[in-house]
Amino acid sequence: MTSHSQQTATVEHTDPRHVLPARCIICKGSKYTKEINTGKRNMEKLMQCETKQGGQLMTAATMKKDEELLLHIRDRDLVALEARYHKSCYQRYTRVVIDFAQDCKQDNQQQVYEKSYSSFCKRVVEERIICGKEILRLAKLNKLFIVEVREVEGLDASSHKTGCLKARLKRSHPVLCFTRPFRPADSEIVFVESFAVEELVEGVVQVNSTEAGESNKTVGESQQGGSSSHHLRDVFHAAQIVQNSIANSTNPIRCPPTSEDTTLHKAEEVVPDELYNFLAWTTGASNEPKESGKVKVPDEMHHRLLSIAQDIMRLRAEGRILLPKRTP
């Protein structure tokens, strides 16, 4: 009987000091997340360390000189301690490690091929793009840089990435602009920011024509009498105007939508005038040139044009916007 009592007392007074409390080791409290659609608050679950140093937790605490946290985790096995943390707390706390690594990477990039980069900037960037107002693709610039490294320093830089060159150019030449083309497979276009719209469009046409194998001809010579070049420029310019109108349009519909958000009036308010008029002129519903506002079309065509316009807007936003999509 006495032996049983002593055994029970031993179990009751056991203090597992080698295990941390079941709470976030960073915030030491509870956190809640809010669902976007329903607004419901849910308690964020705790994650348990799966490595001895808790991933980048030890490094971040050392960089921040967080003695309060280091007191519990320094030179200790966090898996055995059953250390836990919120995912959001971990990401925020260890962000300093990622930022430091990026800064080091940028500093290293500035020092790599420094002599070749200076020569490349003078011969290509400054003379051809800034002064000569050439429009070049980022992939071609990277190839020219690789050739420059081979000629100046006698090194093989064939593994040099376009992203590294872009980051370096943006720091050394803020006057350069980088534009992503419509087709994701195409490389970015690099030009100087002082370009007028007409010059830019004509330059892009010439770049595309050159890539098609006609680098020794101008755009006007590569097309019949130059008329096709102007036609392509006009179409491209018109498409850019419509695209900008969609990108700059505001979406007044908020989640959750109300009955007023599904009316014809709301659809007319959401669809940009440029997009609507372009569709009306393209389909022959109207031949009236109008600078501001929507052109007048028959009611039946009006409903159809609004529906098509909303489909285009949803496609442009990859389905991430709310639209009325209702034509009574």
XYZ file of C-alpha atoms in Angstrom:
328
model
C 0.000 0.000 0.000
C 2.823 2.313 0.907
C 4.699 1.405 -2.271
C 1.614 2.219 -4.382
C 1.224 5.632 -2.694
C 4.859 6.504 -3.312
C 4.546 5.519 -6.981
C 1.409 7.663 -7.377
C 3.122 10.661 -5.764
C 6.064 10.276 -8.072
C 3.807 10.409 -11.137
C 1.882 13.436 -9.854
C 5.014 15.478 -9.143
C 6.774 14.733 -12.451
C 7.764 18.063 -14.099
C 8.527 17.639 -17.812
C 10.969 20.538 -17.946
C 12.507 19.226 -21.157
C 9.262 20.009 -23.072
C 8.110 23.554 -23.870
C 4.483 24.595 -23.257
C 2.003 23.944 -26.074
C 1.917 27.549 -27.302
C 3.573 29.651 -29.968
C 7.211 30.114 -29.043
C 7.263 33.461 -30.894
C 4.069 35.317 -29.892
C 3.332 33.171 -26.818
C -0.391 33.571 -27.438
C -3.296 32.680 -29.684
C -3.918 33.995 -33.191
C -7.021 34.045 -35.314
C -7.543 34.116 -39.050
C -10.568 35.581 -40.815
C -12.223 33.956 -43.819
C -12.670 36.416 -46.679
C -16.043 35.148 -47.879
C -17.833 34.476 -44.594
C -15.891 36.678 -42.199
C -15.673 33.783 -39.756
C -12.784 33.845 -37.286
C -10.810 30.629 -36.869
C -7.986 29.928 -34.451
C -4.692 29.467 -36.280
C -3.242 26.032 -35.653
C 0.183 25.527 -34.149
C 2.928 23.858 -36.169
C 5.563 21.724 -34.486
C 9.254 22.092 -35.303
C 10.549 19.325 -37.555
C 14.237 20.277 -37.448
C 16.594 20.710 -34.522
C 17.084 24.431 -35.143
C 13.536 25.131 -36.270
C 14.452 25.964 -39.848
C 15.545 29.612 -39.905
C 14.207 30.355 -36.421
C 17.589 30.045 -34.704
C 19.290 32.187 -37.364
C 16.630 34.901 -37.146
C 16.791 35.010 -33.346
C 20.581 35.325 -33.471
C 20.442 38.128 -36.059
C 17.837 39.991 -33.997
C 19.711 39.281 -30.744
C 16.457 38.085 -29.234
C 17.821 36.896 -25.901
C 14.376 36.017 -24.575
C 13.849 33.482 -27.353
C 17.491 32.359 -27.463
C 17.248 31.491 -23.773
C 14.865 28.652 -24.693
C 16.285 27.458 -28.024
C 20.057 28.119 -28.093
C 22.078 24.874 -28.315
C 18.935 22.815 -27.812
C 17.013 20.292 -29.887
C 13.713 21.977 -30.806
C 12.239 18.672 -31.975
C 12.826 17.104 -28.572
C 11.528 20.262 -26.899
C 8.338 19.962 -28.996
C 8.591 23.663 -29.877
C 5.540 25.042 -31.678
C 4.752 28.219 -33.582
C 2.111 29.810 -35.806
C 2.959 29.742 -39.489
C 2.265 33.481 -39.823
C 4.470 34.267 -36.809
C 7.303 32.157 -38.235
C 7.111 33.824 -41.659
C 7.115 37.303 -40.175
C 9.892 36.559 -37.670
C 12.239 34.882 -40.163
C 11.709 37.481 -42.882
C 14.920 39.176 -41.790
C 16.894 36.102 -42.929
C 15.370 36.208 -46.414
C 15.935 39.962 -46.752
C 19.553 39.586 -45.657
C 20.130 36.805 -48.204
C 18.637 38.939 -50.992
C 20.812 41.901 -50.056
C 23.909 39.699 -50.105
C 22.896 38.301 -53.483
C 22.477 41.794 -54.924
C 25.871 42.852 -53.569
C 27.490 39.771 -55.127
C 25.772 40.438 -58.455
C 27.163 43.971 -58.508
C 30.699 42.622 -58.111
C 30.435 39.790 -60.674
C 31.817 40.680 -64.130
C 32.177 44.321 -63.048
C 34.588 45.233 -65.840
C 32.456 43.558 -68.501
C 29.278 45.141 -67.154
C 30.750 48.641 -67.372
C 31.788 48.051 -70.978
C 28.391 46.506 -71.788
C 26.514 49.485 -70.342
C 28.583 51.952 -72.362
C 28.410 50.119 -75.682
C 24.874 48.721 -75.572
C 22.750 50.381 -72.908
C 23.922 53.970 -73.230
C 24.817 54.130 -76.934
C 22.079 51.958 -78.409
C 19.110 52.079 -76.008
C 19.398 55.476 -74.302
C 21.039 57.585 -77.027
C 20.076 55.568 -80.102
C 16.577 54.800 -78.745
C 16.685 51.185 -79.803
C 14.175 48.709 -78.414
C 15.716 45.375 -77.495
C 14.433 42.285 -75.796
C 15.884 41.348 -72.422
C 16.909 37.925 -73.737
C 18.955 39.558 -76.495
C 20.582 41.918 -73.995
C 21.595 38.954 -71.893
C 23.178 37.280 -74.947
C 25.082 40.475 -75.731
C 26.284 40.640 -72.137
C 27.516 37.035 -72.293
C 29.485 37.889 -75.452
C 30.869 40.994 -73.720
C 32.108 38.925 -70.767
C 33.831 36.496 -73.112
C 35.532 39.282 -75.082
C 36.535 41.507 -72.140
C 37.397 39.025 -69.399
C 37.712 35.777 -71.337
C 35.191 34.022 -69.071
C 32.233 31.781 -69.821
C 29.024 33.441 -68.568
C 26.609 31.250 -70.513
C 24.688 30.449 -67.316
C 23.983 34.114 -66.594
C 20.237 34.664 -66.064
C 18.107 37.415 -67.575
C 16.594 38.124 -64.155
C 20.018 38.973 -62.728
C 20.744 41.325 -65.629
C 17.349 43.002 -65.240
C 17.853 43.638 -61.523
C 21.298 45.047 -62.204
C 20.090 47.326 -65.005
C 17.217 48.655 -62.898
C 19.657 49.700 -60.181
C 22.267 51.255 -62.467
C 19.922 52.763 -65.088
C 16.535 53.763 -63.598
C 15.661 55.452 -66.897
C 15.087 52.046 -68.529
C 11.595 50.568 -68.778
C 10.757 46.862 -68.883
C 7.477 45.757 -70.465
C 6.078 42.233 -70.481
C 4.559 41.306 -73.898
C 1.152 39.700 -74.325
C 2.584 36.242 -74.977
C 4.198 34.843 -71.813
C 6.794 32.972 -73.864
C 8.218 36.219 -75.268
C 11.030 38.020 -73.481
C 10.495 41.443 -71.924
C 11.019 44.566 -74.033
C 13.589 47.114 -72.815
C 13.461 50.774 -73.859
C 14.130 54.252 -72.529
C 11.228 55.948 -70.718
C 11.312 59.073 -72.936
C 9.730 57.154 -75.838
C 6.531 58.564 -77.280
C 3.669 56.106 -77.733
C 3.857 56.162 -81.523
C 7.607 55.593 -81.488
C 7.261 52.761 -79.000
C 4.601 50.939 -80.992
C 6.532 51.311 -84.233
C 9.676 50.126 -82.482
C 7.939 47.042 -81.115
C 6.694 46.210 -84.593
C 10.247 46.507 -85.882
C 11.569 44.255 -83.107
C 9.002 41.588 -83.958
C 9.799 41.895 -87.639
C 13.512 41.549 -86.937
C 12.959 38.423 -84.866
C 11.029 36.912 -87.749
C 14.236 36.875 -89.787
C 14.156 40.281 -91.463
C 16.735 42.112 -89.380
C 18.311 43.757 -92.440
C 15.107 45.477 -93.518
C 13.036 48.206 -92.000
C 9.455 47.531 -91.071
C 8.188 49.475 -94.062
C 10.394 47.518 -96.469
C 9.472 44.154 -94.988
C 5.782 44.861 -95.560
C 4.186 45.762 -98.901
C 4.789 49.454 -99.494
C 4.798 50.152 -95.746
C 0.979 50.128 -95.570
C 0.880 46.868 -93.611
C 3.316 48.329 -91.096
C 1.052 51.302 -90.430
C -1.960 49.006 -90.273
C -0.273 46.780 -87.686
C 0.787 49.825 -85.698
C -2.767 51.181 -85.642
C -4.232 47.843 -84.548
C -1.600 47.413 -81.862
C -2.143 50.979 -80.641
C -5.908 50.444 -80.472
C -5.471 47.207 -78.535
C -3.207 48.980 -76.049
C -5.825 51.694 -75.467
C -8.546 49.105 -74.825
C -6.268 47.104 -72.553
C -5.395 50.186 -70.500
C -9.053 51.088 -70.149
C -9.759 47.626 -68.699
C -6.760 47.757 -66.384
C -7.668 51.233 -65.095
C -11.370 50.544 -64.678
C -12.645 50.369 -61.120
C -14.763 47.482 -59.909
C -17.516 48.937 -57.691
C -18.965 45.504 -56.874
C -17.974 44.290 -53.434
C -18.343 40.885 -51.861
C -20.983 39.769 -51.147
C -22.868 41.333 -54.095
C -26.354 42.763 -53.686
C -29.354 42.680 -55.999
C -28.398 46.109 -57.353
C -25.076 44.722 -58.550
C -26.798 42.444 -61.088
C -28.753 45.140 -62.921
C -28.259 46.403 -66.455
C -27.312 49.822 -65.108
C -24.498 48.315 -63.068
C -23.194 46.415 -66.120
C -23.133 49.677 -68.095
C -21.227 51.309 -65.253
C -18.616 48.558 -64.988
C -17.789 48.130 -68.704
C -15.292 50.800 -69.938
C -16.451 52.987 -72.818
C -13.355 52.165 -74.891
C -13.999 48.425 -74.711
C -17.712 48.763 -75.427
C -17.209 51.105 -78.402
C -14.438 48.931 -79.813
C -16.761 45.912 -79.786
C -19.591 47.959 -81.279
C -17.418 49.169 -84.143
C -15.885 45.720 -84.664
C -19.260 43.951 -84.895
C -20.785 46.684 -87.060
C -23.371 47.582 -84.431
C -22.357 51.218 -84.800
C -20.394 53.356 -87.243
C -20.547 56.472 -85.108
C -17.140 57.813 -83.982
C -17.536 59.060 -80.429
C -14.755 60.309 -78.167
C -16.514 60.022 -74.811
C -19.353 57.840 -73.583
C -20.811 54.726 -75.150
C -22.124 54.745 -78.718
C -25.812 54.055 -79.320
C -26.732 50.594 -80.584
C -29.995 48.589 -80.741
C -31.155 47.222 -77.378
C -30.584 43.605 -78.379
C -27.008 44.341 -79.461
C -26.499 46.462 -76.370
C -27.172 43.498 -74.082
C -24.932 41.191 -76.096
C -22.057 43.673 -76.218
C -22.194 44.145 -72.443
C -22.104 40.385 -71.958
C -19.110 39.927 -74.296
C -17.306 42.873 -72.714
C -17.686 41.361 -69.246
C -16.308 38.040 -70.531
C -13.244 39.877 -71.844
C -12.798 41.717 -68.551
C -13.059 38.485 -66.584
C -10.533 36.837 -68.921
C -8.166 39.796 -68.490
C -8.425 39.530 -64.669
C -8.229 35.708 -64.721
C -11.592 35.498 -62.963
C -10.528 37.538 -59.938
C -13.221 40.225 -60.236
C -16.975 40.350 -59.675
C -19.115 41.408 -62.636
C -22.900 41.723 -63.079
C -23.013 39.421 -66.137
C -26.727 39.972 -66.469
C -28.564 41.323 -69.518
C -32.316 41.366 -68.921
